[in-house]
CSV table of C-alpha atoms in Angstrom, one decimal:
chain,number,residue,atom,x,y,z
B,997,UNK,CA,-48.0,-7.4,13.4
B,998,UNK,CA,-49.4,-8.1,16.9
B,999,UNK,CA,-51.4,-10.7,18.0
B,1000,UNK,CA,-54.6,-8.9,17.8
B,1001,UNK,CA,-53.8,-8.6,14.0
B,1002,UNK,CA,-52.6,-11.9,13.6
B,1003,UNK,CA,-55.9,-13.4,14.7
B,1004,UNK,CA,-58.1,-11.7,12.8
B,1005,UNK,CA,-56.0,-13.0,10.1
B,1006,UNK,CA,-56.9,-16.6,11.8
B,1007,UNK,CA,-60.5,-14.9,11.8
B,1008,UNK,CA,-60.4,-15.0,7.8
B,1009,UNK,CA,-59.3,-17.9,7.8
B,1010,UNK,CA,-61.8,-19.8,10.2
B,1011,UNK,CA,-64.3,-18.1,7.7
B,1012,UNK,CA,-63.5,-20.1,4.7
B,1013,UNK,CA,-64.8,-23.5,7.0
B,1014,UNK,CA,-68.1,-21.9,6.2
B,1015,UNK,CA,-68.3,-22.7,2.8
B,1016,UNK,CA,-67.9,-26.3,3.0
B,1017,UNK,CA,-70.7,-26.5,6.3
B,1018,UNK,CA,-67.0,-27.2,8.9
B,1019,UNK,CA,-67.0,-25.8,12.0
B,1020,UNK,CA,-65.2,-22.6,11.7
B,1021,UNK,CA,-61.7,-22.5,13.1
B,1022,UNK,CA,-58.8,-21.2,11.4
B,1023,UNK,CA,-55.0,-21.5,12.2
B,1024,UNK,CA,-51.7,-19.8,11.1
B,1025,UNK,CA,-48.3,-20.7,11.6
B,1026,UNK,CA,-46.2,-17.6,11.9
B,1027,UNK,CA,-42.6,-16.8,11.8
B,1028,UNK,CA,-41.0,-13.3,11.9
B,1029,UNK,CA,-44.2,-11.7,10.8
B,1030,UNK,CA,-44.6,-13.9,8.0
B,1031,UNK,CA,-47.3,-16.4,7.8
B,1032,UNK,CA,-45.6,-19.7,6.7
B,1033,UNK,CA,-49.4,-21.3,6.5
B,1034,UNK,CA,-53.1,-20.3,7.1
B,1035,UNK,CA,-55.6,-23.3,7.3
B,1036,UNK,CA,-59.0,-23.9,8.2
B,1037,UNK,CA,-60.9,-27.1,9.7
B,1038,UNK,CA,-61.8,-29.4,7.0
B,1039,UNK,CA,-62.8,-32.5,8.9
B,1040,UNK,CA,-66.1,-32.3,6.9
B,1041,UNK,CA,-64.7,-31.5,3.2
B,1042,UNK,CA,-62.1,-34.5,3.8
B,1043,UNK,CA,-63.6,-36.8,5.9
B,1044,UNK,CA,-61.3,-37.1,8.1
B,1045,UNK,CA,-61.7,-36.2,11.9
B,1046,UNK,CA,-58.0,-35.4,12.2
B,1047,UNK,CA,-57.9,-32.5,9.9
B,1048,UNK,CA,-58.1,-29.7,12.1
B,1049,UNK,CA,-57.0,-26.4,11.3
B,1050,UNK,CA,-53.9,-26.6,13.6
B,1051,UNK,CA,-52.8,-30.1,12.2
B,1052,UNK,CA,-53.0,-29.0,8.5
B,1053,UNK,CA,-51.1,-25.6,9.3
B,1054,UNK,CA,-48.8,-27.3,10.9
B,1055,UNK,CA,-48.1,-29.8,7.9
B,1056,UNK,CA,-48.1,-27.4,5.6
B,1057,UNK,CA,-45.7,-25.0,7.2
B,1058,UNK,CA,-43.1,-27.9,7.7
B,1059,UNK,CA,-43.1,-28.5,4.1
B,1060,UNK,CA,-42.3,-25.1,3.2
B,1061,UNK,CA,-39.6,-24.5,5.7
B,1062,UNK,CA,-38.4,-27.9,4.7
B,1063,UNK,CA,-37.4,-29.2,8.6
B,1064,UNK,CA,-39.0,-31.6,10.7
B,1065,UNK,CA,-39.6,-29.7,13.8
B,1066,UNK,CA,-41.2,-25.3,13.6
B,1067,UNK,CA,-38.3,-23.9,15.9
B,1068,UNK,CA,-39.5,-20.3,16.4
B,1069,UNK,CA,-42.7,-21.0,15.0
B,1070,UNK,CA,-45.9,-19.2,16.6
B,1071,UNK,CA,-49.2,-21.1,15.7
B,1072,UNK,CA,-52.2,-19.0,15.9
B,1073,UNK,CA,-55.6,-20.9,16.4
B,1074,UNK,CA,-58.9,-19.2,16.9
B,1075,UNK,CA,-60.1,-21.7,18.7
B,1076,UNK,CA,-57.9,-23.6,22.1
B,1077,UNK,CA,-56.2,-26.7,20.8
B,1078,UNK,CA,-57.4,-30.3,21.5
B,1079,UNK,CA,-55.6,-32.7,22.9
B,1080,UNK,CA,-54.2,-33.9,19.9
B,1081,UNK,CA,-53.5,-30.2,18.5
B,1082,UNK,CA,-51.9,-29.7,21.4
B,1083,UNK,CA,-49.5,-32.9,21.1
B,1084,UNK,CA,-48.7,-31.9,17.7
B,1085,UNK,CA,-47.5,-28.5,19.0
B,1086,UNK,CA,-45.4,-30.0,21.1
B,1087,UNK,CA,-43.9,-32.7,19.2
B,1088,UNK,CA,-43.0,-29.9,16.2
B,1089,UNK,CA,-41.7,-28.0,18.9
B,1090,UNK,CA,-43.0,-24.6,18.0
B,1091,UNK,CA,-42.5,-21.9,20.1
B,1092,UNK,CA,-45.7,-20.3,21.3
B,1093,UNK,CA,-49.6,-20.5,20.6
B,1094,UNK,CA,-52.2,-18.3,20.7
B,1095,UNK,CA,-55.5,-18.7,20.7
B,1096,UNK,CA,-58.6,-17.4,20.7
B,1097,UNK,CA,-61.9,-18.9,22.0
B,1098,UNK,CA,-61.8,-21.6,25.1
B,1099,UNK,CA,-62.8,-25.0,24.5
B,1100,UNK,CA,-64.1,-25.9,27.9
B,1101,UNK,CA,-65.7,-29.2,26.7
B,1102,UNK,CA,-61.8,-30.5,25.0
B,1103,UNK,CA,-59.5,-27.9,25.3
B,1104,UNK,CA,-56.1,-29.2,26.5
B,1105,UNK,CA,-53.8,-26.1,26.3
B,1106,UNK,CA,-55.6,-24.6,29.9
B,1107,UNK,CA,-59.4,-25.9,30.0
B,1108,UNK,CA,-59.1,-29.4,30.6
B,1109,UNK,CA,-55.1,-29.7,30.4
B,1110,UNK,CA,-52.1,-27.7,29.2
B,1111,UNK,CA,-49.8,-29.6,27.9
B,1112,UNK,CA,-48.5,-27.1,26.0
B,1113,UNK,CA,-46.6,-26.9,29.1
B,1114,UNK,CA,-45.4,-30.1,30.4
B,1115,UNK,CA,-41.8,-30.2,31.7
B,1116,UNK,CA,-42.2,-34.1,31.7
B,1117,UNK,CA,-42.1,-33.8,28.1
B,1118,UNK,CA,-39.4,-33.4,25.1
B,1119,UNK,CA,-40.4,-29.5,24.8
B,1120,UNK,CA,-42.9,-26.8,26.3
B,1121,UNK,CA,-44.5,-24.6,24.2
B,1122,UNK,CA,-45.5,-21.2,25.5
B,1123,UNK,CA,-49.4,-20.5,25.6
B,1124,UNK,CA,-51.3,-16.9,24.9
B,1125,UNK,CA,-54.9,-17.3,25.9
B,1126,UNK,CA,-58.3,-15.3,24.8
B,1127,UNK,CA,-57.0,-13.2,22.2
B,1128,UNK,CA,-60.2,-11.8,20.1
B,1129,UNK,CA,-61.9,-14.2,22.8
B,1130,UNK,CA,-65.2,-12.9,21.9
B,1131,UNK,CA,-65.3,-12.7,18.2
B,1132,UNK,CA,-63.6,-16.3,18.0
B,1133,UNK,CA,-66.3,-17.2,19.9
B,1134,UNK,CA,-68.9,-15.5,18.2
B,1135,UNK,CA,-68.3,-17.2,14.9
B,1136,UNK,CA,-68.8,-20.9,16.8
B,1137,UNK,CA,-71.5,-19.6,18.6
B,1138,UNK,CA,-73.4,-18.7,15.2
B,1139,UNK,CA,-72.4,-21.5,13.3
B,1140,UNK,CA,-74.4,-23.9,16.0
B,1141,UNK,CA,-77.1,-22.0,16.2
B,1142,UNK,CA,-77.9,-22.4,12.5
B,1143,UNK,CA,-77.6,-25.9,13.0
B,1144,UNK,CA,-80.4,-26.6,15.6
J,91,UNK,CA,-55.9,-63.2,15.0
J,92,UNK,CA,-55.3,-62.1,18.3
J,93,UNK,CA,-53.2,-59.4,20.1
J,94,UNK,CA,-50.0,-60.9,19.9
J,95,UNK,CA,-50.5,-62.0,16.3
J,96,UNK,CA,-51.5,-58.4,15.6
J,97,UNK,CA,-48.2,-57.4,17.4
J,98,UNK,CA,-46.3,-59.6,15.3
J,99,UNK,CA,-47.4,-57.9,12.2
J,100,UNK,CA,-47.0,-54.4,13.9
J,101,UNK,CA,-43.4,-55.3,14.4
J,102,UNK,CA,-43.0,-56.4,10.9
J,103,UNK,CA,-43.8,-53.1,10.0
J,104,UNK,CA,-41.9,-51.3,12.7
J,105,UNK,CA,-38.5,-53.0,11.2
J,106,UNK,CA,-39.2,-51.1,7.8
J,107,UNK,CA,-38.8,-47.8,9.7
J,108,UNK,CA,-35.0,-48.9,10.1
J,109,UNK,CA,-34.4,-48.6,6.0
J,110,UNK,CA,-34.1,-44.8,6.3
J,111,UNK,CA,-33.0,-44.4,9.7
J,112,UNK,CA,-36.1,-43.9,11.7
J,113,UNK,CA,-37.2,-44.8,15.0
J,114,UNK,CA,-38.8,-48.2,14.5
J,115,UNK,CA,-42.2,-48.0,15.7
J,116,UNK,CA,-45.0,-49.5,13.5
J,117,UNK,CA,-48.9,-49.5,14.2
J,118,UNK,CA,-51.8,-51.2,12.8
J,119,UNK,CA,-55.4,-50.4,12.0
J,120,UNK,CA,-57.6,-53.8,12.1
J,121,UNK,CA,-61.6,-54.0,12.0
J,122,UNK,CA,-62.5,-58.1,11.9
J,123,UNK,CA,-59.3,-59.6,12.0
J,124,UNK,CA,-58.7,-57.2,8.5
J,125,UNK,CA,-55.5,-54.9,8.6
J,126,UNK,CA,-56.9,-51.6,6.8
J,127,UNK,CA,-53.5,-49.8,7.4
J,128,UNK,CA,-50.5,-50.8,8.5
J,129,UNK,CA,-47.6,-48.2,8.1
J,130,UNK,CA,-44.3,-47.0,10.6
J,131,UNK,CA,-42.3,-44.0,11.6
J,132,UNK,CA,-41.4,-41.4,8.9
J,133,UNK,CA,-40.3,-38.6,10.7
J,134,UNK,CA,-37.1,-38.8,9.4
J,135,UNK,CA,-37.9,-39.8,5.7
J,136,UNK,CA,-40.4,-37.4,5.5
J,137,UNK,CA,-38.6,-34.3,7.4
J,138,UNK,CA,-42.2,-34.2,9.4
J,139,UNK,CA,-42.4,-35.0,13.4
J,140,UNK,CA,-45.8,-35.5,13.5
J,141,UNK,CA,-45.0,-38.6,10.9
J,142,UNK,CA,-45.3,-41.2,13.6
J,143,UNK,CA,-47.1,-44.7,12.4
J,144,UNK,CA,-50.5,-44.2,14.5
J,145,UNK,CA,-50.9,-41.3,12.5
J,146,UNK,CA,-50.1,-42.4,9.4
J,147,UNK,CA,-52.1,-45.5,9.7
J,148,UNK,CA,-55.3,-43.6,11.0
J,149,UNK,CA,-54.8,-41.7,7.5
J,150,UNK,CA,-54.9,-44.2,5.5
J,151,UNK,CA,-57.2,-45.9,7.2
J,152,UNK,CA,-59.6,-43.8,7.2
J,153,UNK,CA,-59.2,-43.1,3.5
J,154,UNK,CA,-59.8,-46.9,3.5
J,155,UNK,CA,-62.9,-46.6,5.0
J,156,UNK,CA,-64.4,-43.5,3.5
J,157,UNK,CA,-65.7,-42.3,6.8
J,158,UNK,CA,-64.5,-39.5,9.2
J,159,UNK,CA,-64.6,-41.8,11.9
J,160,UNK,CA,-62.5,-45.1,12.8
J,161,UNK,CA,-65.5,-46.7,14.2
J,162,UNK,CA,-64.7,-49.9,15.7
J,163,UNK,CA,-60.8,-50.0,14.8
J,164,UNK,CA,-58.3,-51.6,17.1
J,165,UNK,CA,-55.0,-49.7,16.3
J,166,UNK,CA,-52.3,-51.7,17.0
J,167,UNK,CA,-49.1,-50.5,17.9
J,168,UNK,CA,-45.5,-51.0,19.0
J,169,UNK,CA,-45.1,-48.1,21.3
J,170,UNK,CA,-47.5,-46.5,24.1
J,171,UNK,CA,-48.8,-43.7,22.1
J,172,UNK,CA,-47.7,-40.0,22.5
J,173,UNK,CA,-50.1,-37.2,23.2
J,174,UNK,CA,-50.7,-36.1,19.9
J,175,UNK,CA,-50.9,-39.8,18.7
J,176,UNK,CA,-53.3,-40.7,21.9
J,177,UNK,CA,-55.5,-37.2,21.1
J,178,UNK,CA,-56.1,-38.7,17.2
J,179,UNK,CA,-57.4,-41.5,18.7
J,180,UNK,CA,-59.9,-40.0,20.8
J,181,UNK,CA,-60.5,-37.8,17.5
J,182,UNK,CA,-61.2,-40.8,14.9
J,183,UNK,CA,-63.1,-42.4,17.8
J,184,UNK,CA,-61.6,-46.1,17.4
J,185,UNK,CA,-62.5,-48.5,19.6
J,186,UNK,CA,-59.3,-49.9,21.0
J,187,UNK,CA,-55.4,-49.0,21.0
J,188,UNK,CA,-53.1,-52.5,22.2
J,189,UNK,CA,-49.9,-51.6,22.5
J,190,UNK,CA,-46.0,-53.3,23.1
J,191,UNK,CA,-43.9,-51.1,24.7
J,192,UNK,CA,-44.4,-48.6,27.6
J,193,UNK,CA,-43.0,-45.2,27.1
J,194,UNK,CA,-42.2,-44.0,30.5
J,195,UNK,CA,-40.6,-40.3,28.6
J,196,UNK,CA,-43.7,-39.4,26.7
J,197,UNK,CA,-46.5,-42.3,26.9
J,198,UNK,CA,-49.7,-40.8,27.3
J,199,UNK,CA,-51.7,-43.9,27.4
J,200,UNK,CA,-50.9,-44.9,30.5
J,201,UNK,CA,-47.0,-43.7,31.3
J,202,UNK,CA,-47.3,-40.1,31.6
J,203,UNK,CA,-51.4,-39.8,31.5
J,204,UNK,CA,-53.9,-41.8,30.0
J,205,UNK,CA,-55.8,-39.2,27.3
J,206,UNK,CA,-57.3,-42.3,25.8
J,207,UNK,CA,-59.8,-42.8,28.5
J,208,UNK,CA,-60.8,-39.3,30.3
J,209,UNK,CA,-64.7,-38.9,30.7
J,210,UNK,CA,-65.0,-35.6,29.9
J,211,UNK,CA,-64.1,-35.9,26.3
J,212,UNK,CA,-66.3,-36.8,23.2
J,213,UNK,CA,-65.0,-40.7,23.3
J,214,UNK,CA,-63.2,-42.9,24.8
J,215,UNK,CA,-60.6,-45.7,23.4
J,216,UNK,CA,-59.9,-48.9,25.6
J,217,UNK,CA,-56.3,-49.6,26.3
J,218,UNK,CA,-54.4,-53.4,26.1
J,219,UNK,CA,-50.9,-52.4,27.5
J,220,UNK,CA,-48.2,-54.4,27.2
J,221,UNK,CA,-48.5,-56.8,24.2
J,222,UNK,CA,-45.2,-58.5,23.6
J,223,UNK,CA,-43.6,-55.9,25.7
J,224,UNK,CA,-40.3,-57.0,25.5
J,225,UNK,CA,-40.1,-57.7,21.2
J,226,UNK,CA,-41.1,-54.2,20.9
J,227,UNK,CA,-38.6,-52.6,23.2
J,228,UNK,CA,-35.3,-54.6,22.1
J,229,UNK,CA,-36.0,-53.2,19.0
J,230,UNK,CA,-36.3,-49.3,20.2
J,231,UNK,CA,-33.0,-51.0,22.6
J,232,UNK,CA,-31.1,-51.9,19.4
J,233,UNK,CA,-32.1,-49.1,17.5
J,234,UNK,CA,-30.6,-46.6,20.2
J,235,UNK,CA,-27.5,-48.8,21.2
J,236,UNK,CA,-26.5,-47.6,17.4
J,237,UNK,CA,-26.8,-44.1,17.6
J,238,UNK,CA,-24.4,-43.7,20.9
């Protein structure tokens, strides 16, 4: 599958956010075409600010593959990665991430930093930007606007 | 109790890590002088690298609390916070991070950058560098000298 496909999996996935009144964003973590984990944000059903798509993906694909770090792994996020998303990429050392929409007001894999792609730091991970930019968007956009 | 109390305790906890072979780094989540969480580095135990005390703590801290947000929290902690671990912090929006040691590799609280305190994002999280700097790196020293 290509990355176009693999987001609107993410797409799905960002969808089921809906249902429990989260912002939608959903995230997959991806290995030879097979999708170790698809999450969505749950910050809202948990109560807890730190369960962002990315993070629970992340968590749940290291338990399946049973190692401590996603060598090879690509996440896909429909939405760019925070600064702590972003951190966790990098300290799991996965291999790529794509995302969709641009965060300009937090995103820190090219908006307000990539450290995705730090050679200061332990690993780099490699960064696709703006795939399905405008229907990752779209879903934010719609969300907000039925909450004004 | 003040910082270097805190610390004490932090590095109470931080020993702990050493029973299964981890990194000993141990942080702290305080509101009133009360420790809500206190928890250390289970990357190792747990086969998970984004297992590092901060975020544990913030979990169950925030379970604690019942709240998405670590409102008024100092988190304590041994080690200059990562990126991912500094990005949680912004997330939970606590108040304050103190930490011992610097990490000049991969601090991100001051080292490397300081993500705790950028304007542009939705909060910001004072920083107290440098509590009992030197208990908290022997113990990362010792640690290390083991492994060569």
């Amino acid at each position: 599958m290509n990355h176009d496909e693999m987001m609107t999996l993410a797409l799905d996935e960002a969808r089921r956010a809906l249902e429990h009144n989260d912002v939608p964003v959903g995230a997959l973590c991806v290995i030879d075409d097979r999708v170790l984990a698809s999450r969505h944000n749950e910050k809202e059903l948990r109560k807890d600010a730190t369960c962002h798509a990315e993070i629970l993906a992340i968590r749940d694909a290291l338990s399946m593959i049973g190692d401590k770090y996603l060598t090879g792994v690509t996440v896909y996020t429909t939405l760019e990665p925070c600064v702590m998303c972003a951190g966790a990429l990098v300290t799991v050392r996965c291999e790529r991430v794509v995302f969709g929409a641009f965060d300009p007001k937090s995103g820190a894999a090219s908006s307000l930093y990539n450290l995705c792609c730090d050679p200061r730091l332990n690993a780099e991970v490699a960064v696709v930007a703006g795939v399905q930019q405008e229907a990752c968007s779209r879903i934010l956009k719609e969300f907000f606007a039925t909450k004004r």
